[in-house]
Short mmCIF file of C-alpha atoms and ligand atoms in Angstrom, two decimals:
data_model
loop_
_atom_site.label_atom_id
_atom_site.label_comp_id
_atom_site.label_asym_id
_atom_site.label_seq_id
_atom_site.Cartn_x
_atom_site.Cartn_y
_atom_site.Cartn_z
CA MET A 5 -32.98 -18.73 -52.29
CA ALA A 6 -29.71 -19.46 -50.52
CA VAL A 7 -26.59 -19.66 -52.71
CA GLU A 8 -23.38 -21.40 -51.80
CA THR A 9 -20.72 -18.88 -50.87
CA GLN A 10 -17.26 -19.73 -52.13
CA ILE A 11 -14.07 -18.15 -50.74
CA ILE A 12 -11.30 -17.91 -53.34
CA GLN A 13 -7.64 -16.88 -53.28
CA PRO A 14 -5.98 -14.24 -55.50
CA ASP A 15 -4.81 -16.88 -58.00
CA GLN A 16 -8.48 -17.57 -58.82
CA LEU A 17 -9.19 -13.93 -59.69
CA ASP A 18 -10.63 -14.95 -63.07
CA LEU A 19 -13.63 -16.52 -61.30
CA ALA A 20 -14.45 -13.17 -59.69
CA VAL A 21 -14.00 -11.39 -63.02
CA ARG A 22 -16.35 -13.81 -64.76
CA LEU A 23 -19.11 -13.48 -62.14
CA LEU A 24 -18.92 -9.69 -62.10
CA LYS A 25 -19.17 -9.57 -65.90
CA GLN A 26 -22.24 -11.81 -65.65
CA GLY A 27 -23.96 -9.28 -63.37
CA GLU A 28 -23.34 -11.06 -60.05
CA CYS A 29 -22.00 -9.45 -56.89
CA VAL A 30 -18.64 -10.43 -55.44
CA ALA A 31 -16.88 -9.41 -52.20
CA PHE A 32 -13.31 -8.15 -52.61
CA PRO A 33 -10.65 -6.54 -50.42
CA THR A 34 -9.63 -2.89 -50.56
CA GLU A 35 -7.12 -0.96 -48.46
CA THR A 36 -9.97 0.19 -46.15
CA VAL A 37 -12.51 -2.62 -45.68
CA TYR A 38 -13.92 -5.42 -47.87
CA GLY A 39 -16.42 -4.19 -50.45
CA LEU A 40 -19.37 -5.99 -52.03
CA GLY A 41 -18.98 -5.11 -55.70
CA ALA A 42 -21.19 -5.25 -58.77
CA ASP A 43 -21.18 -3.63 -62.23
CA ALA A 44 -22.04 0.01 -61.42
CA LEU A 45 -23.70 0.48 -64.82
CA ASN A 46 -26.06 -2.48 -64.41
CA ALA A 47 -29.05 -1.67 -62.17
CA GLU A 48 -30.06 -5.32 -61.87
CA ALA A 49 -26.58 -6.32 -60.67
CA VAL A 50 -26.51 -3.46 -58.17
CA ALA A 51 -29.93 -4.49 -56.82
CA LYS A 52 -28.30 -7.75 -55.69
CA ILE A 53 -25.96 -5.77 -53.42
CA PHE A 54 -28.89 -4.07 -51.69
CA ALA A 55 -30.69 -7.38 -51.28
CA ALA A 56 -27.65 -9.26 -49.90
CA LYS A 57 -26.78 -6.52 -47.40
CA GLN A 58 -30.41 -5.68 -46.54
CA ARG A 59 -29.39 -2.10 -47.22
CA PRO A 60 -31.99 0.72 -47.26
CA ALA A 61 -32.62 1.82 -50.85
CA ASP A 62 -31.94 5.51 -50.18
CA ASN A 63 -28.34 4.86 -49.13
CA PRO A 64 -26.09 5.48 -52.16
CA LEU A 65 -23.03 3.41 -53.09
CA ILE A 66 -19.42 4.35 -53.81
CA VAL A 67 -18.23 3.60 -57.35
CA HIS A 68 -14.70 2.17 -57.63
CA ILE A 69 -12.40 2.78 -60.59
CA HIS A 70 -8.83 1.87 -61.56
CA SER A 71 -7.88 4.67 -63.94
CA PHE A 72 -8.25 8.43 -64.27
CA GLU A 73 -9.68 7.97 -67.77
CA GLN A 74 -12.86 6.52 -66.28
CA VAL A 75 -13.68 9.69 -64.33
CA SER A 76 -15.24 11.80 -67.10
CA GLU A 77 -17.51 8.94 -68.23
CA LEU A 78 -19.05 8.77 -64.76
CA VAL A 79 -19.15 12.34 -63.43
CA LYS A 80 -19.36 15.87 -64.85
CA ASP A 81 -18.74 19.53 -63.91
CA TYR A 82 -15.73 19.27 -61.67
CA ASP A 83 -12.98 21.84 -61.44
CA ARG A 84 -9.24 21.94 -60.99
CA SER A 85 -9.32 21.60 -57.20
CA VAL A 86 -11.09 18.23 -57.57
CA GLU A 87 -8.39 17.12 -59.99
CA ILE A 88 -5.75 18.18 -57.50
CA LEU A 89 -7.33 15.97 -54.83
CA MET A 90 -7.47 13.02 -57.25
CA GLU A 91 -3.80 13.52 -58.15
CA GLN A 92 -2.75 13.82 -54.52
CA PHE A 93 -4.83 11.10 -52.87
CA TRP A 94 -5.72 8.50 -55.53
CA PRO A 95 -5.32 5.65 -55.37
CA GLY A 96 -6.30 5.94 -51.70
CA PRO A 97 -9.06 6.10 -49.08
CA LEU A 98 -10.84 9.20 -50.42
CA SER A 99 -14.31 9.09 -52.02
CA LEU A 100 -15.26 12.23 -53.95
CA ILE A 101 -18.94 13.13 -54.39
CA LEU A 102 -19.52 14.76 -57.79
CA PRO A 103 -22.47 15.39 -60.15
CA LYS A 104 -23.19 12.08 -61.85
CA GLN A 105 -23.48 11.32 -65.55
CA ASP A 106 -26.67 9.64 -66.75
CA VAL A 107 -24.94 6.27 -67.22
CA ILE A 108 -24.98 5.84 -63.43
CA PRO A 109 -28.33 4.21 -62.61
CA GLU A 110 -30.52 5.76 -59.90
CA ILE A 111 -30.17 2.71 -57.70
CA VAL A 112 -26.43 3.44 -57.32
CA SER A 113 -26.96 7.06 -56.27
CA GLY A 114 -29.99 6.40 -54.06
CA GLY A 115 -31.98 8.81 -56.23
CA LEU A 116 -29.48 11.68 -55.79
CA ASN A 117 -27.94 13.47 -58.78
CA THR A 118 -24.45 12.88 -57.43
CA VAL A 119 -22.18 9.86 -57.13
CA ALA A 120 -19.18 9.06 -54.93
CA LEU A 121 -16.05 7.90 -56.81
CA ARG A 122 -12.91 6.32 -55.47
CA MET A 123 -9.76 4.56 -56.69
CA PRO A 124 -8.69 2.01 -54.07
CA ASP A 125 -5.02 1.67 -53.12
CA HIS A 126 -4.95 -2.12 -53.16
CA ASN A 127 -3.21 -4.21 -55.81
CA LEU A 128 -5.77 -7.00 -55.90
CA ALA A 129 -8.71 -4.56 -56.04
CA LEU A 130 -7.03 -2.61 -58.85
CA GLU A 131 -6.24 -5.81 -60.76
CA LEU A 132 -9.86 -6.93 -60.40
CA LEU A 133 -11.13 -3.53 -61.62
CA ARG A 134 -8.71 -3.63 -64.58
CA GLN A 135 -9.68 -7.14 -65.63
CA VAL A 136 -13.44 -6.59 -65.22
CA ASP A 137 -13.01 -3.27 -67.02
CA LEU A 138 -16.20 -1.90 -65.49
CA PRO A 139 -16.69 0.59 -62.67
CA LEU A 140 -17.76 -1.37 -59.58
CA ALA A 141 -20.34 -0.06 -57.14
CA ALA A 142 -19.31 -1.38 -53.73
CA PRO A 143 -20.48 -0.67 -50.23
CA SER A 144 -18.77 -2.33 -47.28
CA ALA A 145 -19.43 -6.09 -47.46
CA ASN A 146 -21.25 -6.44 -44.14
CA LEU A 147 -24.91 -6.83 -43.28
CA SER A 148 -26.36 -3.32 -42.97
CA GLY A 149 -25.70 -2.00 -39.46
CA SER A 150 -22.95 -4.38 -38.37
CA PRO A 151 -19.21 -3.52 -38.22
CA SER A 152 -17.55 -3.35 -41.65
CA PRO A 153 -15.51 -6.42 -42.61
CA THR A 154 -11.72 -6.19 -42.42
CA ARG A 155 -11.15 -9.90 -43.16
CA ALA A 156 -12.69 -12.38 -45.58
CA GLU A 157 -14.10 -14.39 -42.66
CA HIS A 158 -16.03 -11.32 -41.46
CA VAL A 159 -17.72 -11.15 -44.87
CA TYR A 160 -18.48 -14.86 -44.64
CA GLN A 161 -19.99 -14.47 -41.15
CA ASP A 162 -22.39 -11.80 -42.42
CA LEU A 163 -23.14 -12.82 -46.00
CA GLN A 164 -22.75 -16.59 -46.29
CA GLY A 165 -25.61 -18.02 -48.32
CA ARG A 166 -26.40 -14.53 -49.66
CA ILE A 167 -23.54 -13.95 -52.16
CA PRO A 168 -21.73 -16.36 -54.51
CA LEU A 169 -18.10 -15.34 -54.02
CA ILE A 170 -15.58 -13.78 -51.63
CA LEU A 171 -12.12 -12.91 -52.94
CA ASP A 172 -9.79 -13.35 -49.97
CA GLY A 173 -6.91 -10.89 -49.96
CA GLY A 174 -6.07 -11.17 -46.26
CA PRO A 175 -6.73 -8.47 -43.66
CA THR A 176 -7.29 -4.95 -45.05
CA GLY A 177 -4.87 -2.15 -44.18
CA TRP A 178 -6.69 0.90 -42.83
CA GLY A 179 -9.56 -0.96 -41.23
CA LEU A 180 -11.90 2.05 -41.45
CA GLU A 181 -13.92 3.12 -44.49
CA SER A 182 -12.73 5.88 -46.82
CA THR A 183 -13.10 9.59 -46.19
CA VAL A 184 -16.26 10.79 -47.99
CA LEU A 185 -15.88 14.33 -49.36
CA ASP A 186 -18.78 16.25 -50.90
CA CYS A 187 -17.23 18.27 -53.74
CA THR A 188 -20.58 19.75 -54.77
CA SER A 189 -20.70 22.12 -51.79
CA SER A 190 -18.49 25.12 -51.23
CA PRO A 191 -16.19 24.73 -49.44
CA PHE A 192 -15.88 20.98 -49.92
CA ARG A 193 -17.35 19.15 -46.99
CA VAL A 194 -16.25 15.98 -45.19
CA LEU A 195 -19.34 13.81 -44.66
CA ARG A 196 -17.43 10.85 -43.25
CA PRO A 197 -13.88 11.06 -41.87
CA GLY A 198 -11.41 8.34 -42.84
CA GLY A 199 -7.81 7.52 -43.72
CA VAL A 200 -7.27 10.74 -45.67
CA THR A 201 -7.54 13.24 -42.83
CA VAL A 202 -9.10 16.71 -42.73
CA GLU A 203 -5.64 18.07 -41.94
CA GLN A 204 -4.21 16.47 -45.12
CA LEU A 205 -7.06 17.72 -47.33
CA ARG A 206 -6.67 21.27 -46.00
CA GLN A 207 -3.15 21.39 -47.40
CA PHE A 208 -4.74 21.58 -50.84
CA VAL A 209 -8.29 22.99 -50.60
CA PRO A 210 -10.51 24.70 -48.02
CA ILE A 211 -12.52 22.06 -46.17
CA GLU A 212 -15.39 22.09 -43.72
CA VAL A 213 -16.49 19.17 -41.61
CA ASP A 214 -20.17 18.28 -41.64
CA PRO A 215 -21.66 18.79 -38.16
CA SER A 216 -22.93 15.17 -38.15
CA VAL A 217 -19.30 13.93 -38.06
CA ILE A 218 -18.71 15.13 -34.52
CA GLN A 219 -22.27 15.26 -33.26
CA ASN A 220 -23.20 13.28 -30.17
CA ALA A 221 -26.65 12.35 -31.38
CA PRO A 222 -28.15 10.82 -34.52
CA VAL A 223 -29.05 13.24 -37.30
CA SER A 224 -32.45 12.76 -38.92
CA LYS A 225 -31.62 14.26 -42.33
CA PRO A 226 -27.87 14.10 -42.89
CA ARG A 227 -26.32 14.96 -46.27
CA SER A 228 -24.84 11.51 -46.39
CA PRO A 229 -27.91 9.28 -46.20
CA GLY A 230 -25.90 6.41 -44.67
CA MET A 231 -25.15 8.44 -41.59
CA LYS A 232 -28.70 8.30 -40.27
CA TYR A 233 -28.71 4.53 -39.95
CA LYS A 234 -27.48 2.46 -37.03
CA HIS A 235 -23.93 1.54 -37.84
CA TYR A 236 -20.83 -0.41 -36.93
CA SER A 237 -22.67 -2.05 -34.05
CA PRO A 238 -21.83 -5.41 -32.54
CA LYS A 239 -24.55 -7.22 -30.59
CA ALA A 240 -22.88 -6.28 -27.30
CA ASP A 241 -23.76 -2.89 -25.83
CA VAL A 242 -20.95 -0.44 -26.51
CA ILE A 243 -20.17 2.33 -24.00
CA LEU A 244 -17.65 4.94 -25.15
CA VAL A 245 -15.72 6.62 -22.33
CA VAL A 246 -13.85 9.90 -22.90
CA GLY A 247 -11.94 12.40 -20.77
CA GLY A 248 -8.95 12.47 -18.45
CA GLN A 249 -9.43 9.42 -16.22
CA ILE A 250 -10.78 6.78 -18.51
CA PRO A 251 -9.62 3.53 -16.82
CA GLU A 252 -10.82 4.68 -13.37
CA LYS A 253 -14.19 5.63 -14.83
CA ILE A 254 -14.60 2.34 -16.70
CA ASN A 255 -13.80 0.28 -13.59
CA ARG A 256 -16.27 2.33 -11.57
CA LEU A 257 -18.99 1.98 -14.21
CA ALA A 258 -18.41 -1.78 -14.53
CA SER A 259 -19.06 -2.27 -10.82
CA GLN A 260 -22.45 -0.50 -10.98
CA PRO A 261 -25.55 -2.61 -10.22
CA GLU A 262 -26.86 -2.18 -13.80
CA TYR A 263 -23.97 -4.39 -15.02
CA ALA A 264 -24.27 -7.02 -12.28
CA GLY A 265 -24.14 -10.57 -13.62
CA MET A 266 -23.13 -9.41 -17.11
CA LYS A 267 -20.12 -10.50 -19.12
CA LEU A 268 -18.14 -7.29 -19.55
CA GLY A 269 -15.16 -6.32 -21.67
CA VAL A 270 -13.06 -3.32 -22.54
CA LEU A 271 -11.22 -2.14 -25.65
CA ALA A 272 -8.10 -0.56 -24.19
CA VAL A 273 -4.77 0.79 -25.43
CA SER A 274 -1.78 -1.49 -24.81
CA GLU A 275 -0.50 0.67 -21.96
CA HIS A 276 -3.75 0.07 -20.02
CA LEU A 277 -4.14 -3.70 -20.42
CA ASP A 278 -3.28 -4.40 -16.77
CA LEU A 279 -5.68 -1.83 -15.35
CA TYR A 280 -8.86 -3.89 -15.75
CA PRO A 281 -8.61 -6.97 -13.48
CA ASN A 282 -12.35 -7.72 -13.67
CA LEU A 283 -12.96 -7.25 -17.39
CA ALA A 284 -12.12 -9.16 -20.58
CA VAL A 285 -9.48 -6.91 -22.14
CA LEU A 286 -9.04 -6.43 -25.90
CA ASP A 287 -5.88 -4.67 -27.09
CA MET A 288 -6.27 -1.67 -29.43
CA GLY A 289 -2.50 -1.17 -29.75
CA PRO A 290 -0.19 1.55 -28.44
CA GLN A 291 -1.71 4.84 -27.31
CA THR A 292 0.47 6.79 -29.73
CA GLN A 293 -0.61 4.75 -32.77
CA PRO A 294 -4.26 5.39 -33.65
CA LYS A 295 -3.52 3.75 -37.01
CA VAL A 296 -3.17 0.41 -35.24
CA ALA A 297 -6.39 1.00 -33.31
CA ALA A 298 -8.21 1.84 -36.56
CA SER A 299 -7.00 -1.35 -38.23
CA ARG A 300 -8.14 -3.50 -35.27
CA LEU A 301 -11.35 -1.76 -34.30
CA TYR A 302 -13.98 -3.68 -36.28
CA HIS A 303 -12.26 -7.01 -35.69
CA LEU A 304 -12.28 -6.33 -31.93
CA LEU A 305 -15.97 -5.39 -31.97
CA ARG A 306 -16.71 -8.67 -33.74
CA THR A 307 -14.45 -10.50 -31.26
CA ALA A 308 -16.51 -9.03 -28.40
CA ASP A 309 -19.54 -10.78 -29.90
CA GLU A 310 -17.67 -14.05 -30.34
CA MET A 311 -16.76 -13.87 -26.64
CA LEU A 312 -20.47 -13.39 -25.95
CA LEU A 313 -19.85 -10.18 -24.03
CA ASP A 314 -23.02 -8.37 -22.95
CA ALA A 315 -21.36 -4.98 -22.85
CA VAL A 316 -18.03 -3.58 -23.91
CA PHE A 317 -16.46 -0.31 -22.73
CA VAL A 318 -14.20 1.50 -25.17
CA GLU A 319 -11.45 3.99 -24.32
CA GLY A 320 -11.94 7.18 -26.36
CA PHE A 321 -9.31 8.85 -28.57
CA HIS A 322 -8.34 12.48 -29.21
CA GLU A 323 -10.35 13.80 -32.16
CA GLU A 324 -7.47 14.86 -34.34
CA ASP A 325 -6.07 13.26 -37.49
CA LEU A 326 -7.20 9.61 -37.66
CA GLY A 327 -8.71 9.98 -34.16
CA LEU A 328 -11.60 11.89 -35.77
CA ALA A 329 -12.54 8.86 -37.87
CA ILE A 330 -12.11 6.41 -34.99
CA MET A 331 -14.33 8.47 -32.69
CA ASN A 332 -16.91 9.00 -35.44
CA ARG A 333 -17.31 5.21 -35.80
CA LEU A 334 -17.17 4.59 -32.05
CA ARG A 335 -19.94 7.09 -31.31
CA ARG A 336 -22.19 5.27 -33.76
CA ALA A 337 -21.14 1.82 -32.55
CA ALA A 338 -22.10 3.03 -29.06
CA GLY A 339 -25.46 4.33 -30.25
CA TYR A 340 -24.18 7.72 -28.99
CA LYS A 341 -23.79 6.38 -25.45
CA VAL A 342 -20.76 8.50 -24.49
CA VAL A 343 -19.66 8.86 -20.84
CA GLN A 344 -17.34 11.63 -19.65
CA SER A 345 -14.66 10.70 -17.10
O1 TXA B 402 -13.78 2.51 -47.80
C1 TXA B 402 -14.90 2.54 -48.30
O2 TXA B 402 -15.44 3.60 -48.64
C2 TXA B 402 -15.61 1.21 -48.51
C3 TXA B 402 -14.83 0.40 -49.52
C4 TXA B 402 -15.52 -0.88 -49.90
O3 TXA B 402 -14.58 1.19 -50.64
N1 TXA B 402 -16.96 1.43 -48.93
C5 TXA B 402 -17.91 1.92 -48.09
O4 TXA B 402 -19.15 2.07 -48.66
O5 TXA B 402 -17.70 2.21 -46.93
P1 TXA B 402 -20.50 2.26 -47.81
O6 TXA B 402 -21.58 2.14 -48.80
O7 TXA B 402 -20.49 1.32 -46.68
O8 TXA B 402 -20.44 3.75 -47.33
C6 TXA B 402 -20.63 4.80 -48.25
C7 TXA B 402 -21.02 6.05 -47.54
C8 TXA B 402 -22.43 6.00 -47.00
O9 TXA B 402 -22.49 6.67 -45.76
C9 TXA B 402 -23.22 6.74 -48.08
O10 TXA B 402 -24.40 7.31 -47.58
C10 TXA B 402 -22.21 7.78 -48.53
O11 TXA B 402 -20.96 7.14 -48.48
N2 TXA B 402 -22.46 8.22 -49.92
C11 TXA B 402 -22.26 7.50 -51.04
N3 TXA B 402 -22.64 8.21 -52.14
C12 TXA B 402 -23.08 9.39 -51.68
C13 TXA B 402 -23.63 10.56 -52.31
N4 TXA B 402 -23.79 10.64 -53.64
N5 TXA B 402 -24.01 11.59 -51.52
C14 TXA B 402 -23.84 11.54 -50.17
N6 TXA B 402 -23.33 10.46 -49.53
C15 TXA B 402 -22.96 9.41 -50.27
MG1 MG B 403 -20.94 0.53 -44.87
#
């Protein structure tokens, strides 16, 4: 049955607290993307997240906390190097996969014996977690498969009529989901790149990057179940173009017969905005600032749909630092359609 979805401002936080304590799910902002939260210790509440998002049941959720004291209630058997990462990067966009305690219901962990924990670096999220005083399981607050929400209105577009409440905290900061690090393998393994980069993690512990992160094709049995599903995709076709002569290649591709009669766009860096006279151009920000591109990416993919574009070309980034996370999302958004220039 459809529910009425209310959007509230930070001064109405108590409404969100009340609903969460009653076992409802509520969308809230974090420093990465909006999450759809519910009491992580209440299987019935968590089931509502899966239903609202139409999320496959084998895809586990990240559990959000506000204090270091909560860690040992939720996970077990972690060593000093895990503590070091928590001290260095929490609160922040780093989710740590650890062996779970029995209090975490199976529905949260997708049947695995591990759980991902993270402490968000966002005042409103932390205040919500403190006042609810429960760990909150929260995936990104989008319909499964579509780009993650970086604004309250994105959540509304996807989940209106499916959830009771959206806490509006304005646009999120990073714009890409947290780094997911599996701390149960040796060395620790990045399953999803994000705001905390591989380079930063390596300053403290040895790290390997899961092959699926940089692979150019879908993986059938990834370690992170979420990575096998279609992801981050707008309705428009996305074509990712990489290499040395990207604008030339995109213009050549756009004039091919297969795109005749289609409404075409391009996500380009600011320096290239004038190079596409025949395409709708969306600005990803300066070439030297991948952080800006990351924060705009999902909004621009949603904008491409609002403009009713049939296909959108995207200029690729170098796969270092935050570029690794951007390219990881873009490859999936493109359904692995990557063209070399
Ligand atoms: O930034 C974020 O991480 C956002 C905000 C809301 O915190 N959340 C988020 O959650 O992106 P979600 O559910 O959209 O993505 C979680 C990813 C999925 O790919 C999932 O498969 C993986 O983390 N994951 C979660 N728990 C896991 C576990 N125990 N083992 C392996 N992968 C896990
Ligand atoms: Mg997600």
